[in-house]
């Protein structure tokens, strides 16, 4: 598996050892005295909410609700676009979302009947042109959806670009939802010892809940920068009281309440963020360097694309190689997993690598043994490419009918 999107996952014993080493007596006591009954706070334990609020400037507890990250996307987008807590939608809303993206960032909006337009990364350098976003916006645009740092490209925005997007949203009274799951993983912070353990790091953008208090909605969680995807815990932060009220009602029909073991582990992780961030940033830095070296050693078949943040990389296959066919060959012949650009509906030339795991060098060693054969078997128009393209079309057609069934 060379395409993981998370950081190196913590083991339970490792998390407990870190809590012990950092003196988190409260967290360890909560773990030792844990009961498996229903939690008493459906929106998140006060002691966890307090730690989450500490990640932001000026965000009070009533502006945070815990959730499974995927659930958070559904809650926030549905609250903004759908009927939510007894509201009504008189006509379809207009939404603009970064593309390519995590599927539900666009599909939940479509499921409400909204018209969703794409703000697409440039093919040559994977950057996002804010002028193109402005051109896509309408006076009645209800929601802009961003993912920063961005999956799968690893791209981000400069602070000036991000603040310009905020102003574009503000001028239209639009909501700005930002998937900030990769916050804390800005690559510019990886080379400085002090920045390596700072949250969110000097190079990080401000959170949208800080930059756009009127209608900014931030999603974050433990899955990416903190290496704890298995606890399935994240949160939404927003100062918008009406949106928060609708999300709280929606949550009563979803997970209802967070799992208590996950809350305790999350609070341990947040209290030990300096230790965990240093660990995960180091692994990600080394993984990125190894993948870059692998790509640049093969200029006849691959082209490096620099990433600015996160744990995903999106290099290009060159020389007429189909990424769909290449990845299909790797899976069938080498039991290796990379994700083709076509799976993101972004052409058929790029492949997504994950650089956040410690086993990246071993995976690259296995890839090196089969790469040339995969390239030879994967020209555009080959049997592998045609079969992969057929499956991709089938998947796209199916997606349009099943809407949220894939989530």
GROMACS .gro file of C-alpha atoms in nm:
model
  407
    1UNK     CA    1   0.000   0.000   0.000
    2UNK     CA    2   0.184   0.305  -0.130
    3UNK     CA    3  -0.113   0.540  -0.138
    4UNK     CA    4  -0.212   0.576   0.227
    5UNK     CA    5  -0.348   0.921   0.302
    6UNK     CA    6  -0.267   0.935   0.674
    7UNK     CA    7   0.039   0.971   0.895
    8UNK     CA    8   0.207   0.673   1.057
    9UNK     CA    9  -0.066   0.535   1.287
   10UNK     CA   10   0.006   0.532   1.657
   11UNK     CA   11  -0.021   0.203   1.842
   12UNK     CA   12  -0.232   0.206   2.156
   13UNK     CA   13   0.067   0.115   2.375
   14UNK     CA   14   0.266   0.394   2.211
   15UNK     CA   15  -0.005   0.652   2.281
   16UNK     CA   16  -0.024   0.545   2.646
   17UNK     CA   17   0.354   0.560   2.674
   18UNK     CA   18   0.358   0.911   2.529
   19UNK     CA   19   0.089   1.018   2.776
   20UNK     CA   20   0.300   0.874   3.057
   21UNK     CA   21   0.616   1.048   2.931
   22UNK     CA   22   0.442   1.384   2.894
   23UNK     CA   23   0.284   1.364   3.240
   24UNK     CA   24  -0.079   1.341   3.134
   25UNK     CA   25  -0.202   1.202   3.465
   26UNK     CA   26  -0.561   1.308   3.397
   27UNK     CA   27  -0.573   1.131   3.060
   28UNK     CA   28  -0.425   0.811   3.200
   29UNK     CA   29  -0.669   0.812   3.489
   30UNK     CA   30  -0.961   0.859   3.252
   31UNK     CA   31  -0.833   0.563   3.049
   32UNK     CA   32  -0.787   0.341   3.356
   33UNK     CA   33  -1.134   0.429   3.489
   34UNK     CA   34  -1.307   0.413   3.152
   35UNK     CA   35  -1.662   0.281   3.140
   36UNK     CA   36  -1.830   0.172   2.818
   37UNK     CA   37  -2.168   0.329   2.883
   38UNK     CA   38  -2.323   0.616   2.691
   39UNK     CA   39  -2.128   0.940   2.730
   40UNK     CA   40  -2.311   1.217   2.912
   41UNK     CA   41  -2.228   1.488   2.657
   42UNK     CA   42  -2.353   1.411   2.307
   43UNK     CA   43  -2.166   1.701   2.145
   44UNK     CA   44  -1.831   1.608   2.300
   45UNK     CA   45  -1.688   1.583   2.652
   46UNK     CA   46  -1.609   1.927   2.800
   47UNK     CA   47  -1.248   1.825   2.870
   48UNK     CA   48  -1.201   1.727   2.505
   49UNK     CA   49  -1.375   2.038   2.373
   50UNK     CA   50  -1.139   2.247   2.587
   51UNK     CA   51  -0.836   2.092   2.418
   52UNK     CA   52  -0.988   2.141   2.072
   53UNK     CA   53  -1.060   2.508   2.144
   54UNK     CA   54  -0.694   2.548   2.237
   55UNK     CA   55  -0.601   2.474   1.874
   56UNK     CA   56  -0.765   2.799   1.761
   57UNK     CA   57  -0.772   3.167   1.847
   58UNK     CA   58  -1.099   3.288   1.998
   59UNK     CA   59  -1.310   2.976   1.954
   60UNK     CA   60  -1.536   2.899   2.255
   61UNK     CA   61  -1.673   2.557   2.342
   62UNK     CA   62  -2.019   2.629   2.206
   63UNK     CA   63  -1.861   2.675   1.862
   64UNK     CA   64  -1.732   2.315   1.848
   65UNK     CA   65  -1.909   1.982   1.795
   66UNK     CA   66  -1.726   1.649   1.778
   67UNK     CA   67  -1.801   1.400   1.504
   68UNK     CA   68  -1.659   1.133   1.280
   69UNK     CA   69  -1.481   1.342   1.010
   70UNK     CA   70  -1.692   1.199   0.728
   71UNK     CA   71  -2.001   1.264   0.937
   72UNK     CA   72  -1.880   1.620   0.983
   73UNK     CA   73  -1.880   1.679   0.607
   74UNK     CA   74  -2.235   1.547   0.585
   75UNK     CA   75  -2.353   1.751   0.884
   76UNK     CA   76  -2.198   2.079   0.776
   77UNK     CA   77  -2.289   2.067   0.407
   78UNK     CA   78  -2.641   1.943   0.482
   79UNK     CA   79  -2.692   2.213   0.744
   80UNK     CA   80  -2.578   2.483   0.501
   81UNK     CA   81  -2.762   2.357   0.192
   82UNK     CA   82  -3.042   2.131   0.304
   83UNK     CA   83  -3.348   2.153   0.521
   84UNK     CA   84  -3.144   2.099   0.836
   85UNK     CA   85  -3.334   2.176   1.153
   86UNK     CA   86  -3.674   2.248   1.006
   87UNK     CA   87  -3.561   2.499   0.746
   88UNK     CA   88  -3.657   2.496   0.380
   89UNK     CA   89  -3.476   2.524   0.051
   90UNK     CA   90  -3.678   2.721  -0.201
   91UNK     CA   91  -3.450   2.658  -0.498
   92UNK     CA   92  -3.125   2.473  -0.566
   93UNK     CA   93  -2.820   2.643  -0.425
   94UNK     CA   94  -2.496   2.708  -0.609
   95UNK     CA   95  -2.172   2.557  -0.477
   96UNK     CA   96  -1.810   2.577  -0.595
   97UNK     CA   97  -1.566   2.311  -0.475
   98UNK     CA   98  -1.198   2.244  -0.524
   99UNK     CA   99  -1.137   1.960  -0.767
  100UNK     CA  100  -1.006   1.690  -0.751
  101UNK     CA  101  -1.124   1.621  -0.400
  102UNK     CA  102  -1.248   1.375  -0.142
  103UNK     CA  103  -1.569   1.249  -0.299
  104UNK     CA  104  -1.817   1.358  -0.034
  105UNK     CA  105  -1.699   1.719  -0.043
  106UNK     CA  106  -1.888   1.749  -0.373
  107UNK     CA  107  -2.137   1.464  -0.362
  108UNK     CA  108  -2.312   1.560  -0.037
  109UNK     CA  109  -2.385   1.900  -0.192
  110UNK     CA  110  -2.516   1.736  -0.509
  111UNK     CA  111  -2.741   1.511  -0.302
  112UNK     CA  112  -2.926   1.820  -0.174
  113UNK     CA  113  -3.005   1.923  -0.532
  114UNK     CA  114  -2.741   2.194  -0.541
  115UNK     CA  115  -2.557   2.289  -0.859
  116UNK     CA  116  -2.189   2.213  -0.797
  117UNK     CA  117  -1.915   2.368  -1.011
  118UNK     CA  118  -1.547   2.282  -0.987
  119UNK     CA  119  -1.246   2.495  -0.909
  120UNK     CA  120  -0.993   2.267  -1.074
  121UNK     CA  121  -0.621   2.241  -1.010
  122UNK     CA  122  -0.398   2.331  -1.304
  123UNK     CA  123  -0.266   2.023  -1.476
  124UNK     CA  124   0.087   2.155  -1.525
  125UNK     CA  125   0.177   2.244  -1.165
  126UNK     CA  126  -0.133   2.142  -0.963
  127UNK     CA  127  -0.183   2.497  -0.835
  128UNK     CA  128  -0.521   2.666  -0.785
  129UNK     CA  129  -0.577   3.002  -0.956
  130UNK     CA  130  -0.797   3.228  -0.742
  131UNK     CA  131  -0.895   3.425  -1.052
  132UNK     CA  132  -1.057   3.107  -1.183
  133UNK     CA  133  -1.247   3.064  -0.858
  134UNK     CA  134  -1.373   3.420  -0.879
  135UNK     CA  135  -1.491   3.357  -1.236
  136UNK     CA  136  -1.685   3.049  -1.121
  137UNK     CA  137  -1.867   3.230  -0.841
  138UNK     CA  138  -2.213   3.377  -0.886
  139UNK     CA  139  -2.396   3.644  -0.687
  140UNK     CA  140  -2.611   3.366  -0.537
  141UNK     CA  141  -2.327   3.123  -0.457
  142UNK     CA  142  -2.417   2.968  -0.122
  143UNK     CA  143  -2.106   2.765  -0.042
  144UNK     CA  144  -1.737   2.744  -0.133
  145UNK     CA  145  -1.559   2.420  -0.041
  146UNK     CA  146  -1.184   2.399   0.008
  147UNK     CA  147  -0.943   2.129   0.126
  148UNK     CA  148  -0.614   2.275   0.256
  149UNK     CA  149  -0.355   2.129   0.244
  150UNK     CA  150  -0.506   1.953  -0.052
  151UNK     CA  151  -0.559   1.583  -0.117
  152UNK     CA  152  -0.449   1.439  -0.361
  153UNK     CA  153  -0.224   1.710  -0.505
  154UNK     CA  154  -0.043   1.825  -0.189
  155UNK     CA  155  -0.104   2.183  -0.303
  156UNK     CA  156  -0.206   2.474  -0.083
  157UNK     CA  157  -0.269   2.847  -0.110
  158UNK     CA  158  -0.052   3.133   0.002
  159UNK     CA  159  -0.184   3.335   0.294
  160UNK     CA  160  -0.270   3.619   0.055
  161UNK     CA  161  -0.458   3.383  -0.176
  162UNK     CA  162  -0.649   3.228   0.113
  163UNK     CA  163  -0.750   3.566   0.253
  164UNK     CA  164  -0.863   3.669  -0.094
  165UNK     CA  165  -1.089   3.362  -0.106
  166UNK     CA  166  -1.230   3.468   0.231
  167UNK     CA  167  -1.309   3.812   0.090
  168UNK     CA  168  -1.472   3.660  -0.218
  169UNK     CA  169  -1.699   3.457   0.009
  170UNK     CA  170  -1.770   3.753   0.237
  171UNK     CA  171  -1.867   3.977  -0.056
  172UNK     CA  172  -2.139   3.728  -0.153
  173UNK     CA  173  -2.245   3.627   0.194
  174UNK     CA  174  -2.138   3.273   0.107
  175UNK     CA  175  -2.033   3.006   0.351
  176UNK     CA  176  -1.673   2.887   0.331
  177UNK     CA  177  -1.625   2.524   0.437
  178UNK     CA  178  -1.261   2.417   0.467
  179UNK     CA  179  -1.156   2.057   0.516
  180UNK     CA  180  -0.851   2.118   0.736
  181UNK     CA  181  -0.777   1.754   0.813
  182UNK     CA  182  -0.415   1.803   0.697
  183UNK     CA  183  -0.362   2.118   0.901
  184UNK     CA  184  -0.034   2.089   1.087
  185UNK     CA  185   0.142   1.921   0.794
  186UNK     CA  186   0.283   2.220   0.602
  187UNK     CA  187   0.606   2.095   0.445
  188UNK     CA  188   0.781   2.429   0.492
  189UNK     CA  189   0.783   2.354   0.865
  190UNK     CA  190   0.957   2.019   0.829
  191UNK     CA  191   1.315   2.149   0.810
  192UNK     CA  192   1.316   2.361   1.125
  193UNK     CA  193   1.356   2.189   1.463
  194UNK     CA  194   1.138   2.442   1.643
  195UNK     CA  195   0.864   2.435   1.380
  196UNK     CA  196   0.869   2.055   1.373
  197UNK     CA  197   0.679   2.037   1.701
  198UNK     CA  198   0.470   2.358   1.685
  199UNK     CA  199   0.096   2.357   1.618
  200UNK     CA  200  -0.012   2.430   1.353
  201UNK     CA  201   0.333   2.549   1.247
  202UNK     CA  202   0.461   2.889   1.124
  203UNK     CA  203   0.381   2.806   0.760
  204UNK     CA  204   0.022   2.701   0.827
  205UNK     CA  205  -0.269   2.908   0.703
  206UNK     CA  206  -0.508   3.052   0.959
  207UNK     CA  207  -0.810   2.835   1.017
  208UNK     CA  208  -1.121   2.951   0.835
  209UNK     CA  209  -1.303   2.975   1.169
  210UNK     CA  210  -1.049   3.242   1.266
  211UNK     CA  211  -1.027   3.420   0.929
  212UNK     CA  212  -1.400   3.426   0.849
  213UNK     CA  213  -1.597   3.418   1.175
  214UNK     CA  214  -1.923   3.519   1.008
  215UNK     CA  215  -1.964   3.209   0.790
  216UNK     CA  216  -1.646   3.004   0.808
  217UNK     CA  217  -1.682   2.634   0.891
  218UNK     CA  218  -1.370   2.426   0.970
  219UNK     CA  219  -1.336   2.048   0.974
  220UNK     CA  220  -1.040   1.892   1.151
  221UNK     CA  221  -0.962   1.576   1.344
  222UNK     CA  222  -0.720   1.313   1.465
  223UNK     CA  223  -0.684   1.110   1.143
  224UNK     CA  224  -0.408   1.282   0.949
  225UNK     CA  225  -0.156   1.499   1.137
  226UNK     CA  226  -0.207   1.307   1.462
  227UNK     CA  227  -0.187   0.956   1.316
  228UNK     CA  228  -0.502   0.831   1.488
  229UNK     CA  229  -0.753   0.752   1.209
  230UNK     CA  230  -0.875   0.440   1.386
  231UNK     CA  231  -1.041   0.632   1.669
  232UNK     CA  232  -1.271   0.797   1.411
  233UNK     CA  233  -1.289   1.132   1.585
  234UNK     CA  234  -1.286   1.485   1.455
  235UNK     CA  235  -1.476   1.809   1.499
  236UNK     CA  236  -1.646   2.100   1.331
  237UNK     CA  237  -1.569   2.453   1.448
  238UNK     CA  238  -1.782   2.751   1.347
  239UNK     CA  239  -1.903   3.075   1.501
  240UNK     CA  240  -2.222   3.060   1.290
  241UNK     CA  241  -2.488   2.983   1.552
  242UNK     CA  242  -2.761   2.885   1.308
  243UNK     CA  243  -2.536   2.638   1.127
  244UNK     CA  244  -2.415   2.491   1.456
  245UNK     CA  245  -2.773   2.449   1.578
  246UNK     CA  246  -2.872   2.261   1.261
  247UNK     CA  247  -2.563   2.038   1.284
  248UNK     CA  248  -2.641   1.947   1.643
  249UNK     CA  249  -2.990   1.837   1.540
  250UNK     CA  250  -2.854   1.638   1.247
  251UNK     CA  251  -2.607   1.463   1.474
  252UNK     CA  252  -2.897   1.327   1.679
  253UNK     CA  253  -2.988   1.123   1.370
  254UNK     CA  254  -2.631   1.012   1.295
  255UNK     CA  255  -2.377   0.898   1.554
  256UNK     CA  256  -2.571   1.072   1.837
  257UNK     CA  257  -2.264   1.085   2.060
  258UNK     CA  258  -1.890   1.025   2.037
  259UNK     CA  259  -1.733   0.696   2.153
  260UNK     CA  260  -1.587   0.750   2.500
  261UNK     CA  261  -1.264   0.550   2.439
  262UNK     CA  262  -1.197   0.765   2.134
  263UNK     CA  263  -1.252   1.085   2.331
  264UNK     CA  264  -0.997   0.982   2.594
  265UNK     CA  265  -0.740   0.883   2.333
  266UNK     CA  266  -0.802   1.205   2.141
  267UNK     CA  267  -0.748   1.421   2.446
  268UNK     CA  268  -0.422   1.237   2.518
  269UNK     CA  269  -0.313   1.298   2.160
  270UNK     CA  270  -0.398   1.668   2.167
  271UNK     CA  271  -0.215   1.719   2.495
  272UNK     CA  272   0.092   1.547   2.350
  273UNK     CA  273   0.069   1.718   2.012
  274UNK     CA  274   0.428   1.845   2.013
  275UNK     CA  275   0.565   1.492   2.054
  276UNK     CA  276   0.324   1.337   1.801
  277UNK     CA  277   0.369   1.611   1.542
  278UNK     CA  278   0.748   1.583   1.557
  279UNK     CA  279   0.718   1.206   1.506
  280UNK     CA  280   0.473   1.227   1.217
  281UNK     CA  281   0.638   1.519   1.042
  282UNK     CA  282   0.972   1.340   1.048
  283UNK     CA  283   0.822   1.026   0.892
  284UNK     CA  284   0.638   1.232   0.631
  285UNK     CA  285   0.950   1.432   0.543
  286UNK     CA  286   1.150   1.112   0.495
  287UNK     CA  287   0.873   0.946   0.296
  288UNK     CA  288   0.842   1.245   0.066
  289UNK     CA  289   1.218   1.252   0.007
  290UNK     CA  290   1.222   0.881  -0.077
  291UNK     CA  291   0.935   0.912  -0.325
  292UNK     CA  292   1.088   1.220  -0.485
  293UNK     CA  293   1.418   1.033  -0.532
  294UNK     CA  294   1.232   0.737  -0.684
  295UNK     CA  295   1.046   0.959  -0.931
  296UNK     CA  296   1.343   1.173  -1.030
  297UNK     CA  297   1.553   0.862  -1.094
  298UNK     CA  298   1.306   0.768  -1.371
  299UNK     CA  299   1.272   1.079  -1.592
  300UNK     CA  300   1.177   0.868  -1.893
  301UNK     CA  301   0.854   0.756  -1.725
  302UNK     CA  302   0.781   0.987  -1.429
  303UNK     CA  303   0.777   1.358  -1.350
  304UNK     CA  304   0.793   1.500  -0.998
  305UNK     CA  305   0.525   1.743  -0.873
  306UNK     CA  306   0.624   1.942  -0.566
  307UNK     CA  307   0.380   1.929  -0.274
  308UNK     CA  308   0.334   2.198  -0.009
  309UNK     CA  309   0.151   2.006   0.260
  310UNK     CA  310  -0.025   1.693   0.373
  311UNK     CA  311   0.077   1.332   0.320
  312UNK     CA  312  -0.023   1.281  -0.043
  313UNK     CA  313   0.188   1.335  -0.358
  314UNK     CA  314   0.068   1.343  -0.720
  315UNK     CA  315   0.355   1.285  -0.967
  316UNK     CA  316   0.291   1.239  -1.337
  317UNK     CA  317   0.352   0.940  -1.560
  318UNK     CA  318   0.506   1.055  -1.889
  319UNK     CA  319   0.571   0.897  -2.226
  320UNK     CA  320   0.210   0.806  -2.299
  321UNK     CA  321   0.154   0.589  -1.992
  322UNK     CA  322  -0.200   0.545  -1.863
  323UNK     CA  323  -0.216   0.584  -1.484
  324UNK     CA  324  -0.526   0.366  -1.472
  325UNK     CA  325  -0.352   0.083  -1.655
  326UNK     CA  326  -0.029   0.132  -1.460
  327UNK     CA  327  -0.206   0.105  -1.125
  328UNK     CA  328  -0.414  -0.188  -1.247
  329UNK     CA  329  -0.098  -0.375  -1.345
  330UNK     CA  330   0.067  -0.302  -1.009
  331UNK     CA  331  -0.234  -0.435  -0.826
  332UNK     CA  332  -0.270  -0.754  -1.029
  333UNK     CA  333   0.094  -0.842  -1.079
  334UNK     CA  334   0.265  -0.698  -0.774
  335UNK     CA  335  -0.006  -0.663  -0.506
  336UNK     CA  336   0.087  -0.294  -0.483
  337UNK     CA  337  -0.165  -0.014  -0.447
  338UNK     CA  338  -0.138   0.330  -0.602
  339UNK     CA  339  -0.439   0.541  -0.696
  340UNK     CA  340  -0.477   0.662  -1.055
  341UNK     CA  341  -0.575   1.020  -1.134
  342UNK     CA  342  -0.878   0.886  -1.318
  343UNK     CA  343  -1.025   0.780  -0.984
  344UNK     CA  344  -1.034   1.149  -0.898
  345UNK     CA  345  -1.173   1.239  -1.244
  346UNK     CA  346  -0.851   1.426  -1.316
  347UNK     CA  347  -0.722   1.282  -1.640
  348UNK     CA  348  -0.517   0.964  -1.666
  349UNK     CA  349  -0.155   1.070  -1.620
  350UNK     CA  350  -0.096   1.107  -1.246
  351UNK     CA  351  -0.077   0.864  -0.954
  352UNK     CA  352  -0.129   0.936  -0.586
  353UNK     CA  353   0.143   0.831  -0.346
  354UNK     CA  354   0.119   0.854   0.031
  355UNK     CA  355   0.434   0.973   0.210
  356UNK     CA  356   0.322   0.957   0.573
  357UNK     CA  357   0.405   0.595   0.658
  358UNK     CA  358   0.733   0.447   0.777
  359UNK     CA  359   0.708   0.158   0.530
  360UNK     CA  360   0.739   0.384   0.223
  361UNK     CA  361   1.100   0.276   0.150
  362UNK     CA  362   1.001  -0.092   0.157
  363UNK     CA  363   0.707  -0.022  -0.072
  364UNK     CA  364   0.929   0.168  -0.314
  365UNK     CA  365   1.168  -0.126  -0.318
  366UNK     CA  366   0.884  -0.353  -0.428
  367UNK     CA  367   0.768  -0.095  -0.682
  368UNK     CA  368   1.118  -0.067  -0.830
  369UNK     CA  369   1.109  -0.435  -0.919
  370UNK     CA  370   0.789  -0.406  -1.122
  371UNK     CA  371   0.781  -0.042  -1.237
  372UNK     CA  372   0.938  -0.093  -1.580
  373UNK     CA  373   0.708  -0.385  -1.659
  374UNK     CA  374   0.404  -0.183  -1.547
  375UNK     CA  375   0.505   0.109  -1.769
  376UNK     CA  376   0.554  -0.121  -2.066
  377UNK     CA  377   0.211  -0.277  -2.009
  378UNK     CA  378   0.027   0.053  -1.969
  379UNK     CA  379   0.041   0.269  -2.282
  380UNK     CA  380  -0.272   0.464  -2.366
  381UNK     CA  381  -0.499   0.243  -2.572
  382UNK     CA  382  -0.360  -0.082  -2.429
  383UNK     CA  383  -0.585  -0.355  -2.307
  384UNK     CA  384  -0.506  -0.260  -1.950
  385UNK     CA  385  -0.585   0.104  -2.022
  386UNK     CA  386  -0.911   0.027  -2.202
  387UNK     CA  387  -1.028  -0.204  -1.926
  388UNK     CA  388  -0.937   0.052  -1.661
  389UNK     CA  389  -1.113   0.330  -1.851
  390UNK     CA  390  -1.425   0.114  -1.885
  391UNK     CA  391  -1.436   0.051  -1.512
  392UNK     CA  392  -1.383   0.421  -1.444
  393UNK     CA  393  -1.678   0.519  -1.666
  394UNK     CA  394  -1.895   0.257  -1.500
  395UNK     CA  395  -1.798   0.390  -1.158
  396UNK     CA  396  -1.873   0.750  -1.258
  397UNK     CA  397  -2.215   0.656  -1.394
  398UNK     CA  398  -2.293   0.456  -1.083
  399UNK     CA  399  -2.188   0.744  -0.861
  400UNK     CA  400  -2.438   0.978  -1.021
  401UNK     CA  401  -2.724   0.749  -0.923
  402UNK     CA  402  -2.621   0.626  -0.582
  403UNK     CA  403  -2.534   0.970  -0.443
  404UNK     CA  404  -2.469   0.918  -0.073
  405UNK     CA  405  -2.480   0.540  -0.096
  406UNK     CA  406  -2.102   0.542  -0.146
  407UNK     CA  407  -2.029   0.738   0.171
   0.00000   0.00000   0.00000
